[in-house]
Short mmCIF file of C-alpha atoms in Angstrom, two decimals:
data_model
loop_
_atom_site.label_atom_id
_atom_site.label_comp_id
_atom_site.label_asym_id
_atom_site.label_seq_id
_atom_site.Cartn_x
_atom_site.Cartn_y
_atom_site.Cartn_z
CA UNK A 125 -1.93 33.02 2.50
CA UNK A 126 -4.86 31.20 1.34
CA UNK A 127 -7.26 29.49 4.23
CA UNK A 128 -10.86 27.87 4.86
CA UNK A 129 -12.59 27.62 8.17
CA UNK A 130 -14.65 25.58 9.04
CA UNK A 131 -15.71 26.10 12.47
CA UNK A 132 -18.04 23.18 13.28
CA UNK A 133 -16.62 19.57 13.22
CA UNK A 134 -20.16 18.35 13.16
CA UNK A 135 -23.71 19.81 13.08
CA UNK A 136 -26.54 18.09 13.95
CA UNK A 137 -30.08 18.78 12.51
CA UNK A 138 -33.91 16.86 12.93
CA UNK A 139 -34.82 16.05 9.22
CA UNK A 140 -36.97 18.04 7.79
CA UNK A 141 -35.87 21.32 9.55
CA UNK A 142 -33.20 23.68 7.61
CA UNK A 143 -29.53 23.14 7.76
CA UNK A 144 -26.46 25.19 7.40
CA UNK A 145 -23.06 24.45 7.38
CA UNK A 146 -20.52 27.06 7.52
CA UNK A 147 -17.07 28.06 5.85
CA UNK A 148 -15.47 31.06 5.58
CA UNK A 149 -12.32 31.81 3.96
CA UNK A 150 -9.14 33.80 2.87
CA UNK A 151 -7.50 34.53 -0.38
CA UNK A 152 -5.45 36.86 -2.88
CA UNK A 153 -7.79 38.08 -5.21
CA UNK A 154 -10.94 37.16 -6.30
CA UNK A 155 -12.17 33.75 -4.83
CA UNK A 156 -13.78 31.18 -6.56
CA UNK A 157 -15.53 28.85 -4.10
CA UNK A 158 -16.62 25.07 -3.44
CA UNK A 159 -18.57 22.31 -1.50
CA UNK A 160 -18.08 18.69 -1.74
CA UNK A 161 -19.21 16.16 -0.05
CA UNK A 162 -17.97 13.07 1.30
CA UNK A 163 -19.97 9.80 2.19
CA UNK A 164 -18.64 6.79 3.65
CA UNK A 165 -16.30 4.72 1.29
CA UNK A 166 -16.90 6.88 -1.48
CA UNK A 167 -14.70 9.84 -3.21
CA UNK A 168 -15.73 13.08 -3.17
CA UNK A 169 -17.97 14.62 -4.75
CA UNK A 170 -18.53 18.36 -6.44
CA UNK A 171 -21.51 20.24 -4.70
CA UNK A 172 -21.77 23.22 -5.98
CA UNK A 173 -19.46 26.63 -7.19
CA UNK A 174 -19.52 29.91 -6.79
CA UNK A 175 -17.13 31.68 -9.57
CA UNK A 176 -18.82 34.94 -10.59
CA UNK A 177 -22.30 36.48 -10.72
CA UNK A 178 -25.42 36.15 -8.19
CA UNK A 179 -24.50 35.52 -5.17
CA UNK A 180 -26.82 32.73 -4.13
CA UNK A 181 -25.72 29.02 -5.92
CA UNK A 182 -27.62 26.26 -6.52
CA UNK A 183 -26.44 23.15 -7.03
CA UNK A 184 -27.01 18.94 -6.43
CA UNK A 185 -29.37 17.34 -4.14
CA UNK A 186 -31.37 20.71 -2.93
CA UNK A 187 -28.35 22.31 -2.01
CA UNK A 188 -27.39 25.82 -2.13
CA UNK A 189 -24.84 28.40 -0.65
CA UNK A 190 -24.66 32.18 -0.28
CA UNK A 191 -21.64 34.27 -1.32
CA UNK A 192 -21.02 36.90 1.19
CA UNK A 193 -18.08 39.11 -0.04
CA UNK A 194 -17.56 41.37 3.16
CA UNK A 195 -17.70 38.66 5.74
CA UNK A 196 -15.64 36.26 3.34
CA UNK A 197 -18.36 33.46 3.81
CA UNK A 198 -20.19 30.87 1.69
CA UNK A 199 -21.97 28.88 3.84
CA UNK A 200 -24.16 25.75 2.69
CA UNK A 201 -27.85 25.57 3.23
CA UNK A 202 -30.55 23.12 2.34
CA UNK A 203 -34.17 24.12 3.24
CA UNK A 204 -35.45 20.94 4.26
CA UNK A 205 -32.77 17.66 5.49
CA UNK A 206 -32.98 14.41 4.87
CA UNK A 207 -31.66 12.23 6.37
CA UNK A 208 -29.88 10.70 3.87
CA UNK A 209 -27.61 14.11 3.22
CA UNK A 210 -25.63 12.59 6.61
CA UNK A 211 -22.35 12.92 5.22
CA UNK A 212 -18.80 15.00 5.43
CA UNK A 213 -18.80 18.08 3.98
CA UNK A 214 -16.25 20.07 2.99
CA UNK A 215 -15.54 23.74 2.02
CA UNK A 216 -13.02 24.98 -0.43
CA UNK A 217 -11.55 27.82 -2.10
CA UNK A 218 -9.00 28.68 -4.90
CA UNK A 219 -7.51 32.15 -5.31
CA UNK A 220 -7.23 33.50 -8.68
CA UNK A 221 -3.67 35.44 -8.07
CA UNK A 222 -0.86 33.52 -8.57
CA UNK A 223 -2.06 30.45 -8.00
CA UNK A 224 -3.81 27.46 -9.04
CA UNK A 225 -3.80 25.46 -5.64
CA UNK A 226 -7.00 24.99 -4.27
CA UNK A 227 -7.57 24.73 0.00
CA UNK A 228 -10.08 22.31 1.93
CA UNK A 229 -11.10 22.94 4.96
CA UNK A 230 -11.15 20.31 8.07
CA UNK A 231 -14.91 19.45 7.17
CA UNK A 232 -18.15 19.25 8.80
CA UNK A 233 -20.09 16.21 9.74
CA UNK A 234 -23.44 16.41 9.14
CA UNK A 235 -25.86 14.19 11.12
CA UNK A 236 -29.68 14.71 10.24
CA UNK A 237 -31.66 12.81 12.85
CA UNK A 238 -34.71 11.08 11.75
CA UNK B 41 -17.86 9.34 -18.66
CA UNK B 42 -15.75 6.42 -16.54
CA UNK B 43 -14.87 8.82 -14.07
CA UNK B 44 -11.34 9.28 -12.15
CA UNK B 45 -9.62 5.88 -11.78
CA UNK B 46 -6.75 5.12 -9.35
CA UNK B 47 -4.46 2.31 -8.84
CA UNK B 48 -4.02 0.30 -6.87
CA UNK B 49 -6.45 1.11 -4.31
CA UNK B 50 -4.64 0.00 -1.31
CA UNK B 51 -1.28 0.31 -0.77
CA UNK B 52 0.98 -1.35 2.72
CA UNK B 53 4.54 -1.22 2.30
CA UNK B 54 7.76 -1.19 4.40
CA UNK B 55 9.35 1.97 5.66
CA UNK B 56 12.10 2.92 2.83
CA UNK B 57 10.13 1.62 0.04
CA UNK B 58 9.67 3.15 -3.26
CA UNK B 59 5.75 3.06 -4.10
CA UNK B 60 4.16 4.57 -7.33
CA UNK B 61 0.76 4.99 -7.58
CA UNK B 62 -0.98 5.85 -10.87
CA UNK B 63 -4.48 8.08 -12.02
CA UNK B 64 -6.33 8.43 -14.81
CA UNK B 65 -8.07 11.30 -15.17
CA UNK B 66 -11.60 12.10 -17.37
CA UNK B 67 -10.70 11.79 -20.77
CA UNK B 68 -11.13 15.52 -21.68
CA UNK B 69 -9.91 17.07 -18.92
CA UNK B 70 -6.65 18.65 -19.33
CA UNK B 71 -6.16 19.53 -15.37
CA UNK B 72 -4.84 17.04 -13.23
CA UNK B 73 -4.27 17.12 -9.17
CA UNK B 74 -2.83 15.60 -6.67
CA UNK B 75 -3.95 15.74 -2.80
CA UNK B 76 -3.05 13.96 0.16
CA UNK B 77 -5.80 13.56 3.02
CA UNK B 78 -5.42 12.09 6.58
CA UNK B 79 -7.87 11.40 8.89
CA UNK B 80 -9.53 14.28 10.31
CA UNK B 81 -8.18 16.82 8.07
CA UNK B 82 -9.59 17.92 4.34
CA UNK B 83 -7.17 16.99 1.21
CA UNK B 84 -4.63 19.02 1.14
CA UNK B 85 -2.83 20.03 -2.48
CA UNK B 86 0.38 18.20 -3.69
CA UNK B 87 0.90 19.66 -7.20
CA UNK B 88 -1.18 20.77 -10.64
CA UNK B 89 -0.26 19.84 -14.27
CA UNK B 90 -2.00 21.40 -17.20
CA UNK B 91 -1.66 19.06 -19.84
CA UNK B 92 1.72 17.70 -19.17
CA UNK B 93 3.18 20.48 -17.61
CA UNK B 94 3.89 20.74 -14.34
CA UNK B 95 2.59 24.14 -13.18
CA UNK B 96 2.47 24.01 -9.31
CA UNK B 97 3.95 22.05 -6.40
CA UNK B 98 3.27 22.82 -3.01
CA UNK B 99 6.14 23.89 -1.13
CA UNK B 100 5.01 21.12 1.71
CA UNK B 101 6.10 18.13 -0.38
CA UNK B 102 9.47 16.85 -0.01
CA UNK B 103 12.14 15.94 -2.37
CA UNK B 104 10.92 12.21 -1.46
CA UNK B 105 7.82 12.99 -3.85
CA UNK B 106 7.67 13.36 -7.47
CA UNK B 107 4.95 13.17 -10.16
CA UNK B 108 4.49 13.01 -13.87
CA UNK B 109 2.38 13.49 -16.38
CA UNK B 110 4.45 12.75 -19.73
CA UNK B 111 1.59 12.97 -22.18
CA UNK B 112 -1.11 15.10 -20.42
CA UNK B 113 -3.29 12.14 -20.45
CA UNK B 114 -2.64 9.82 -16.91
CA UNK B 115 -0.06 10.77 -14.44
CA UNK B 116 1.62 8.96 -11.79
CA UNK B 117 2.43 9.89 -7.92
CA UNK B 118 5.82 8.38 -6.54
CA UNK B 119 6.95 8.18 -3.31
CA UNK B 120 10.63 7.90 -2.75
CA UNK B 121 12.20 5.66 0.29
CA UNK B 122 8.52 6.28 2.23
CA UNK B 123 8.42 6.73 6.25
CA UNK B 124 5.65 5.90 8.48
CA UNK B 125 4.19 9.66 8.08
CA UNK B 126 3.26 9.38 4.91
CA UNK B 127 0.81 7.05 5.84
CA UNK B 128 -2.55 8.54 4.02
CA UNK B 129 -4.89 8.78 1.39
CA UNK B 130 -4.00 10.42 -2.15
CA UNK B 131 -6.06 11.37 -4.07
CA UNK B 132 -6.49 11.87 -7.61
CA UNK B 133 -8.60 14.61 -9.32
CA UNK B 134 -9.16 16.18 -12.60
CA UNK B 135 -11.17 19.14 -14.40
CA UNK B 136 -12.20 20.25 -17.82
CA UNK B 137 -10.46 23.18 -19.18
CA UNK B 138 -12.50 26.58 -19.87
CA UNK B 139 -14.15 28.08 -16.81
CA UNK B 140 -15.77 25.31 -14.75
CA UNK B 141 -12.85 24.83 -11.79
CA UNK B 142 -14.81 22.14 -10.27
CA UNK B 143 -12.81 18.76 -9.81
CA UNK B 144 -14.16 15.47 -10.23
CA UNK B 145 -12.31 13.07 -7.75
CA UNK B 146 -10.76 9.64 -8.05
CA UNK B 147 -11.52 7.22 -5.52
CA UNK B 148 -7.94 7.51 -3.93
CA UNK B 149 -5.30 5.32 -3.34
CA UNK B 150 -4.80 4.36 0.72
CA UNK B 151 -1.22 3.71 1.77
CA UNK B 152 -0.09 2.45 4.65
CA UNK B 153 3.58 2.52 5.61
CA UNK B 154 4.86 -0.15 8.14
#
């Protein structure tokens, strides 16, 4: 069965100092993988991706995640927070056997402290 | 690009109610989804159409729900003879076919069942 983990409800980080905010997952086949983030009142939004190919993404706002195959992670990282990138975050992956249902995980609040 | 619209917005309506609720997806995207989040928790999936076929439903949803999506353009959620637990917000998203996978979200529709 297909899962996400997220195993920090919320993460707190001084601005200007790196963050990272962790998922890892489980899933048939090959996984193709997701952030989004959530800020208050609004819908979500697409972060970044990780299909196929290098294993470091890019993506909006500074952002970026690795792809780590053998400990099924893709964790989010931003070098430098603002405080402004206080938001919900939230981690998810879609197998690519059998199925086209794609799994969030609980989320992570992220507070950067000014 | 006008985004993922859903309507209404807000929903409150009296245990054993019918409700409907209705999305309209990017124009060109041909993938449409359905999620359900409460608080706490990340959205979790309802059912996928591809064009207007119905391709997954998870096996979580009762008989109670149905959707549609007669010509593969907007699609509509309906929730039959509602109780108090499905109290939440659904949500709405959509994604171009080819090889992108990332889904562009609708601001949601928030029901409340009294």
């Amino acid at each position: 069965a297909q899962s996400v983990a997220q195993p920090e409800d919320q993460v707190n980080v001084a601005e200007g100092n790196p963050l990272t905010v962790k998922c890892t997952y489980s899933v048939s086949g090959n996984p193709y993988l997701f952030w989004y983030v959530q800020y208050p009142n609004r819908g979500l939004q697409f972060l970044l991706k990780y299909i196929t190919g290098d294993n470091l993404v890019k993506g909006s706002y500074g952002f970026e995640a690795e792809f780590n195959k053998s400990q099924t992670s893709f964790h989010l990282k931003k070098p430098s927070a603002l405080v402004s990138d206080s938001a919900l975050y939230f981690c998810a992956v879609r197998g690519t056997s059998g199925t086209y249902k794609y799994i969030f995980g609980t989320g992570t609040r992220l507070k950067v402290l000014a | 690009d006008t985004g993922v619209s859903q309507n209404p917005r807000h929903k409150i309506t009296k245990r054993g109610q019918n409700v409907t609720f209705r999305c309209d997806p990017i124009s060109e995207h041909n993938r449409l989804y359905w999620y359900r989040q409460t608080l706490g928790q990340g959205p979790e999936f309802l059912t996928y159409f591809q064009n207007e076929a119905q391709l997954e439903k998870s096996r979580l949803l009762s008989d109670r729900f149905s959707a549609e999506r007669p010509k593969g353009s907007f699609s509509t959620l309906e929730i039959q003879r509602t109780e108090q637990g499905d109290s939440a917000m659904y949500l709405c998203a959509s994604s171009p076919s080819g090889g992108g996978y990332e889904q562009y979200f609708g601001p949601g529709t928030r029901l409340t069942v009294t």
